[in-house]
Amino acid sequence: MIRSTAQQDVIISVRGLCNRFGSNEVHKHLDLDVYRREILGVVGGSGTGKSVLLRSIVGLHTPDSGTIEVFGEQLQTLSQEQRSRVERRFGVLFQSGALFTSLTLEENVALPLIEHAKLSRMDAEHLARVKLALVGLPGHASGKYPAQLSGGMVKRASLARALALDPEVLFLDEPTAGLDPIGAAAFDRLIVTLRDALGFSVFLVTHDLDTLYSTCDRVAVLSAQRVLVADRLAVVEATDDPWIRDYFHGPRGRAANRARPTMANELGEER
C-alpha cells in the first residue's frame, strides 16, 4: 500500500541548491525533500539537471551553494571520515550498471562488503550470492562476467551491488533504460517489492512513464532550474505547466495512466 508522505520523516533535505557549469546555471535555489520509505520519481526535460541533482546528493558533485542534509547531517560540513560513514548508508545504481567487467557478479557484489564492511572474502562472497538471489538472479549467474549476461541481468546484478551494504536510501539513475517493456515492468515490480520488504527510500531519476505510474509515491518535476512541483501523481498531472501537459497528457502519458490500475493490482498496491 502506498503510504501517506505526511506521516513520514524527511531523511534528505535539499535547500537553496545551486549548480553551475561555466555560464550554464543548472540549478538555482532548488529545494526538495525525500521521505522515509517513499519512492520519489524525479523527471524533467533534457538539461534540467536530474542526474546532477542525484550526484550532488550522493557526494559525487560539489554544489556551488546551498545545503544538503542527509539523516540530520549537513554533508558539506562533515569531515571526510564522517561523510564516508553517511555515504555508506546509500546505494547507487548508475544508468550503465557500472559493474567491473573483469570481475564476476559475485565478486562485484562482494567487493563493497570486503572494502567497507571488512568481511572476509568467504563471508562476503556468501552474502553476495544471497544479494544476487534477492534480486531474482539464478544461482549459476554468480560466476558469470557482465559481458556474458543480458541487459536485464546486468541491471539486476548492479542492483544487488547497490544493496550490498543494506542502504537506507537507494538512488537509481534511469534504471529501466535499455530494457524491453517486459523486462522494465519486471524491474519496476522488483523495486517496489524490495522497498516494501526492506524499508529503504528510493530516489529514482527516470523518463519512463510506466515506471512513474507503477512505482512512485510522489513525483518531483524539475523545470526552470528548480523543483516545479513535488507531490502525488494526481497533483502533478493537474499542475498548469506546458511541459507537464505535454509529458503527462500526451499519447504516451495517457496510455501509461490507463495501464495504472492493472499495474497497481499486479503490485498489490492501493492507489
Short mmCIF file of C-alpha atoms in Angstrom, two decimals:
data_model
loop_
_atom_site.label_atom_id
_atom_site.label_comp_id
_atom_site.label_asym_id
_atom_site.label_seq_id
_atom_site.Cartn_x
_atom_site.Cartn_y
_atom_site.Cartn_z
CA MET A 1 0.00 0.00 0.00
CA ILE A 2 1.24 3.49 -0.79
CA ARG A 3 1.89 5.35 2.45
CA SER A 4 0.92 8.95 3.13
CA THR A 5 4.04 11.11 2.93
CA ALA A 6 2.51 13.38 5.57
CA GLN A 7 3.27 10.64 8.10
CA GLN A 8 6.86 10.14 7.01
CA ASP A 9 10.11 11.62 8.22
CA VAL A 10 12.30 13.74 5.97
CA ILE A 11 15.61 11.91 5.55
CA ILE A 12 17.06 14.10 2.77
CA SER A 13 16.53 17.85 2.69
CA VAL A 14 17.93 19.98 -0.15
CA ARG A 15 17.71 23.74 0.32
CA GLY A 16 18.81 26.57 -1.95
CA LEU A 17 20.88 24.28 -4.15
CA CYS A 18 22.82 25.99 -6.95
CA ASN A 19 24.87 24.15 -9.58
CA ARG A 20 26.72 25.91 -12.37
CA PHE A 21 28.90 24.66 -15.19
CA GLY A 22 30.64 27.72 -16.59
CA SER A 23 27.92 30.16 -17.59
CA ASN A 24 25.26 27.43 -17.56
CA GLU A 25 23.21 27.54 -14.35
CA VAL A 26 21.58 24.13 -13.98
CA HIS A 27 20.01 24.61 -10.54
CA LYS A 28 19.10 27.90 -8.87
CA HIS A 29 17.84 27.83 -5.26
CA LEU A 30 16.40 24.34 -5.66
CA ASP A 31 14.51 22.84 -2.69
CA LEU A 32 13.49 19.19 -2.33
CA ASP A 33 12.68 16.69 0.43
CA VAL A 34 12.86 12.90 0.34
CA TYR A 35 10.76 10.98 2.86
CA ARG A 36 11.50 7.73 4.65
CA ARG A 37 10.29 4.60 2.81
CA GLU A 38 8.93 6.50 -0.19
CA ILE A 39 9.75 6.07 -3.86
CA LEU A 40 10.33 9.55 -5.27
CA GLY A 41 10.43 9.85 -9.05
CA VAL A 42 12.43 12.76 -10.48
CA VAL A 43 11.57 13.89 -14.01
CA GLY A 44 12.20 16.88 -16.23
CA GLY A 45 13.21 17.88 -19.70
CA SER A 46 16.69 17.37 -21.13
CA GLY A 47 19.23 19.57 -19.38
CA THR A 48 17.19 20.19 -16.24
CA GLY A 49 19.86 18.52 -14.09
CA LYS A 50 18.19 15.34 -12.86
CA SER A 51 21.40 13.34 -12.73
CA VAL A 52 23.35 16.35 -11.44
CA LEU A 53 20.93 16.56 -8.53
CA LEU A 54 21.41 12.86 -7.78
CA ARG A 55 25.19 13.20 -7.96
CA SER A 56 25.10 16.24 -5.67
CA ILE A 57 23.15 14.35 -3.01
CA VAL A 58 25.38 11.26 -3.06
CA GLY A 59 28.55 13.35 -2.91
CA LEU A 60 29.88 12.83 -6.43
CA HIS A 61 29.43 16.52 -7.29
CA THR A 62 30.09 19.54 -5.06
CA PRO A 63 27.35 22.18 -5.40
CA ASP A 64 28.24 25.82 -5.85
CA SER A 65 25.97 26.78 -2.95
CA GLY A 66 23.05 25.56 -0.88
CA THR A 67 22.76 22.82 1.72
CA ILE A 68 22.13 19.08 1.54
CA GLU A 69 21.10 17.48 4.82
CA VAL A 70 21.02 13.70 5.00
CA PHE A 71 19.92 11.80 8.12
CA GLY A 72 20.14 15.10 10.01
CA GLU A 73 23.73 15.78 8.90
CA GLN A 74 24.87 18.53 6.53
CA LEU A 75 27.24 16.74 4.18
CA GLN A 76 29.27 19.85 3.35
CA THR A 77 30.25 20.36 6.99
CA LEU A 78 31.39 16.80 7.71
CA SER A 79 34.94 15.52 7.74
CA GLN A 80 35.87 13.01 5.07
CA GLU A 81 35.60 10.14 7.55
CA GLN A 82 32.19 11.29 8.82
CA ARG A 83 30.95 11.84 5.30
CA SER A 84 32.10 8.39 4.26
CA ARG A 85 30.06 6.85 7.09
CA VAL A 86 26.95 8.68 5.91
CA GLU A 87 27.51 7.75 2.28
CA ARG A 88 27.74 4.07 3.18
CA ARG A 89 24.04 4.32 4.00
CA PHE A 90 23.43 5.00 0.29
CA GLY A 91 23.11 2.51 -2.53
CA VAL A 92 23.56 3.74 -6.10
CA LEU A 93 22.61 2.11 -9.39
CA PHE A 94 24.03 4.03 -12.33
CA GLN A 95 22.40 4.00 -15.75
CA SER A 96 25.13 1.86 -17.30
CA GLY A 97 25.28 -0.51 -14.34
CA ALA A 98 28.99 0.35 -13.81
CA LEU A 99 29.96 -3.21 -12.93
CA PHE A 100 33.64 -4.14 -13.09
CA THR A 101 33.91 -6.13 -16.30
CA SER A 102 36.92 -8.12 -15.08
CA LEU A 103 35.05 -9.42 -12.02
CA THR A 104 32.26 -11.97 -11.81
CA LEU A 105 28.87 -10.89 -10.48
CA GLU A 106 29.67 -12.50 -7.15
CA GLU A 107 32.98 -10.63 -6.95
CA ASN A 108 31.33 -7.34 -7.95
CA VAL A 109 28.79 -7.59 -5.14
CA ALA A 110 31.34 -8.90 -2.61
CA LEU A 111 33.77 -6.02 -3.21
CA PRO A 112 31.96 -3.34 -1.12
CA LEU A 113 31.41 -5.92 1.62
CA ILE A 114 35.16 -6.57 1.78
CA GLU A 115 36.23 -2.93 1.38
CA HIS A 116 33.67 -1.23 3.63
CA ALA A 117 32.16 -3.88 5.90
CA LYS A 118 35.56 -5.58 6.32
CA LEU A 119 34.12 -9.04 5.85
CA SER A 120 36.33 -11.97 4.98
CA ARG A 121 36.30 -12.97 1.34
CA MET A 122 34.41 -16.16 2.13
CA ASP A 123 31.71 -14.36 4.12
CA ALA A 124 31.46 -11.55 1.57
CA GLU A 125 31.01 -13.97 -1.33
CA HIS A 126 28.37 -15.93 0.59
CA LEU A 127 26.44 -12.73 1.29
CA ALA A 128 26.93 -11.64 -2.33
CA ARG A 129 25.17 -14.80 -3.50
CA VAL A 130 22.29 -14.00 -1.12
CA LYS A 131 22.00 -10.49 -2.58
CA LEU A 132 22.05 -11.82 -6.14
CA ALA A 133 19.25 -14.24 -5.27
CA LEU A 134 17.35 -11.39 -3.61
CA VAL A 135 17.14 -9.51 -6.92
CA GLY A 136 15.94 -12.61 -8.76
CA LEU A 137 19.12 -13.89 -10.41
CA PRO A 138 19.65 -17.67 -10.65
CA GLY A 139 22.49 -19.27 -8.72
CA HIS A 140 24.56 -20.05 -11.81
CA ALA A 141 24.74 -16.33 -12.69
CA SER A 142 27.03 -15.53 -9.75
CA GLY A 143 30.09 -16.92 -11.51
CA LYS A 144 29.47 -15.14 -14.82
CA TYR A 145 31.03 -11.92 -16.06
CA PRO A 146 28.89 -8.90 -17.04
CA ALA A 147 29.66 -9.39 -20.75
CA GLN A 148 28.08 -12.85 -20.60
CA LEU A 149 24.69 -11.55 -19.43
CA SER A 150 21.67 -9.83 -20.89
CA GLY A 151 20.98 -6.18 -20.16
CA GLY A 152 18.25 -7.08 -17.70
CA MET A 153 20.51 -9.42 -15.75
CA VAL A 154 23.23 -6.76 -15.61
CA LYS A 155 20.69 -4.30 -14.18
CA ARG A 156 19.70 -6.80 -11.50
CA ALA A 157 23.34 -7.54 -10.66
CA SER A 158 24.01 -3.81 -10.36
CA LEU A 159 21.01 -3.54 -8.05
CA ALA A 160 22.40 -6.38 -5.93
CA ARG A 161 25.68 -4.49 -5.58
CA ALA A 162 23.79 -1.30 -4.66
CA LEU A 163 22.03 -3.28 -1.92
CA ALA A 164 25.21 -4.95 -0.65
CA LEU A 165 25.60 -2.73 2.43
CA ASP A 166 21.85 -2.66 3.27
CA PRO A 167 21.37 1.02 2.35
CA GLU A 168 18.66 3.23 3.79
CA VAL A 169 18.35 5.18 0.53
CA LEU A 170 18.63 3.68 -2.94
CA PHE A 171 19.49 6.03 -5.81
CA LEU A 172 18.50 4.83 -9.29
CA ASP A 173 19.55 6.69 -12.44
CA GLU A 174 17.33 5.66 -15.38
CA PRO A 175 17.16 2.04 -14.13
CA THR A 176 14.93 0.76 -16.95
CA ALA A 177 16.84 2.46 -19.79
CA GLY A 178 17.69 -0.08 -22.49
CA LEU A 179 15.29 -2.74 -21.20
CA ASP A 180 12.42 -4.14 -23.23
CA PRO A 181 8.90 -3.40 -21.87
CA ILE A 182 8.58 -6.80 -20.19
CA GLY A 183 11.97 -6.52 -18.52
CA ALA A 184 11.29 -2.93 -17.47
CA ALA A 185 7.95 -3.87 -15.89
CA ALA A 186 9.58 -6.75 -14.01
CA PHE A 187 12.29 -4.43 -12.72
CA ASP A 188 9.66 -1.92 -11.56
CA ARG A 189 7.86 -4.66 -9.64
CA LEU A 190 11.15 -5.75 -8.09
CA ILE A 191 11.91 -2.25 -6.80
CA VAL A 192 8.51 -1.92 -5.13
CA THR A 193 8.76 -5.42 -3.62
CA LEU A 194 12.21 -4.74 -2.19
CA ARG A 195 11.19 -1.34 -0.85
CA ASP A 196 8.21 -2.88 0.92
CA ALA A 197 10.29 -5.75 2.30
CA LEU A 198 13.45 -3.87 3.29
CA GLY A 199 12.06 -0.43 4.09
CA PHE A 200 14.52 1.78 2.23
CA SER A 201 13.71 5.01 0.40
CA VAL A 202 14.19 5.35 -3.36
CA PHE A 203 15.35 8.42 -5.30
CA LEU A 204 14.50 7.49 -8.87
CA VAL A 205 15.59 9.52 -11.92
CA THR A 206 13.60 8.34 -14.93
CA HIS A 207 11.85 9.36 -18.13
CA ASP A 208 9.78 6.15 -18.20
CA LEU A 209 6.10 6.99 -17.69
CA ASP A 210 5.20 3.39 -16.92
CA THR A 211 7.78 3.40 -14.11
CA LEU A 212 6.32 6.59 -12.66
CA TYR A 213 2.77 5.25 -12.63
CA SER A 214 3.61 1.79 -11.34
CA THR A 215 6.19 2.56 -8.65
CA CYS A 216 6.27 6.15 -7.38
CA ASP A 217 4.61 7.56 -4.26
CA ARG A 218 5.49 11.10 -5.34
CA VAL A 219 6.98 12.74 -8.42
CA ALA A 220 9.25 15.81 -8.48
CA VAL A 221 9.35 17.80 -11.72
CA LEU A 222 12.49 19.84 -12.44
CA SER A 223 11.88 22.95 -14.52
CA ALA A 224 13.38 26.44 -14.80
CA GLN A 225 16.32 25.38 -12.59
CA ARG A 226 14.09 24.45 -9.65
CA VAL A 227 11.55 21.87 -8.47
CA LEU A 228 8.32 23.00 -10.09
CA VAL A 229 6.17 20.56 -8.10
CA ALA A 230 6.78 17.52 -5.89
CA ASP A 231 3.62 15.66 -4.97
CA ARG A 232 1.38 12.71 -5.74
CA LEU A 233 0.86 11.99 -9.42
CA ALA A 234 -2.70 13.30 -9.41
CA VAL A 235 -1.46 16.68 -8.16
CA VAL A 236 1.47 16.76 -10.58
CA GLU A 237 -0.75 15.91 -13.55
CA ALA A 238 -3.09 18.77 -12.67
CA THR A 239 -0.28 21.36 -12.48
CA ASP A 240 -0.69 24.08 -15.09
CA ASP A 241 2.60 23.92 -16.95
CA PRO A 242 3.33 23.37 -20.68
CA TRP A 243 5.95 20.66 -20.14
CA ILE A 244 3.74 18.77 -17.68
CA ARG A 245 0.81 18.90 -20.12
CA ASP A 246 2.95 17.57 -22.97
CA TYR A 247 4.58 14.90 -20.82
CA PHE A 248 1.68 13.55 -18.78
CA HIS A 249 -1.23 14.26 -21.11
CA GLY A 250 0.33 13.34 -24.43
CA PRO A 251 -0.38 9.95 -26.07
CA ARG A 252 2.22 8.02 -24.06
CA GLY A 253 1.19 9.66 -20.80
CA ARG A 254 -2.46 8.78 -21.39
CA ALA A 255 -1.52 5.19 -22.23
CA ALA A 256 0.58 4.83 -19.06
CA ASN A 257 -2.23 6.31 -16.97
CA ARG A 258 -4.79 3.87 -18.44
CA ALA A 259 -2.48 0.97 -17.59
CA ARG A 260 -2.08 2.11 -13.99
CA PRO A 261 -4.94 0.06 -12.42
CA THR A 262 -3.54 -3.14 -13.94
CA MET A 263 -0.03 -2.37 -12.73
CA ALA A 264 -1.28 -1.47 -9.26
CA ASN A 265 -3.14 -4.77 -9.00
CA GLU A 266 -0.05 -6.69 -10.02
CA LEU A 267 1.97 -4.91 -7.34
CA GLY A 268 -0.69 -5.42 -4.68
CA GLU A 269 -0.92 -1.67 -4.09
CA GLU A 270 -3.88 0.52 -3.29
CA ARG A 271 -3.96 3.80 -5.17
#
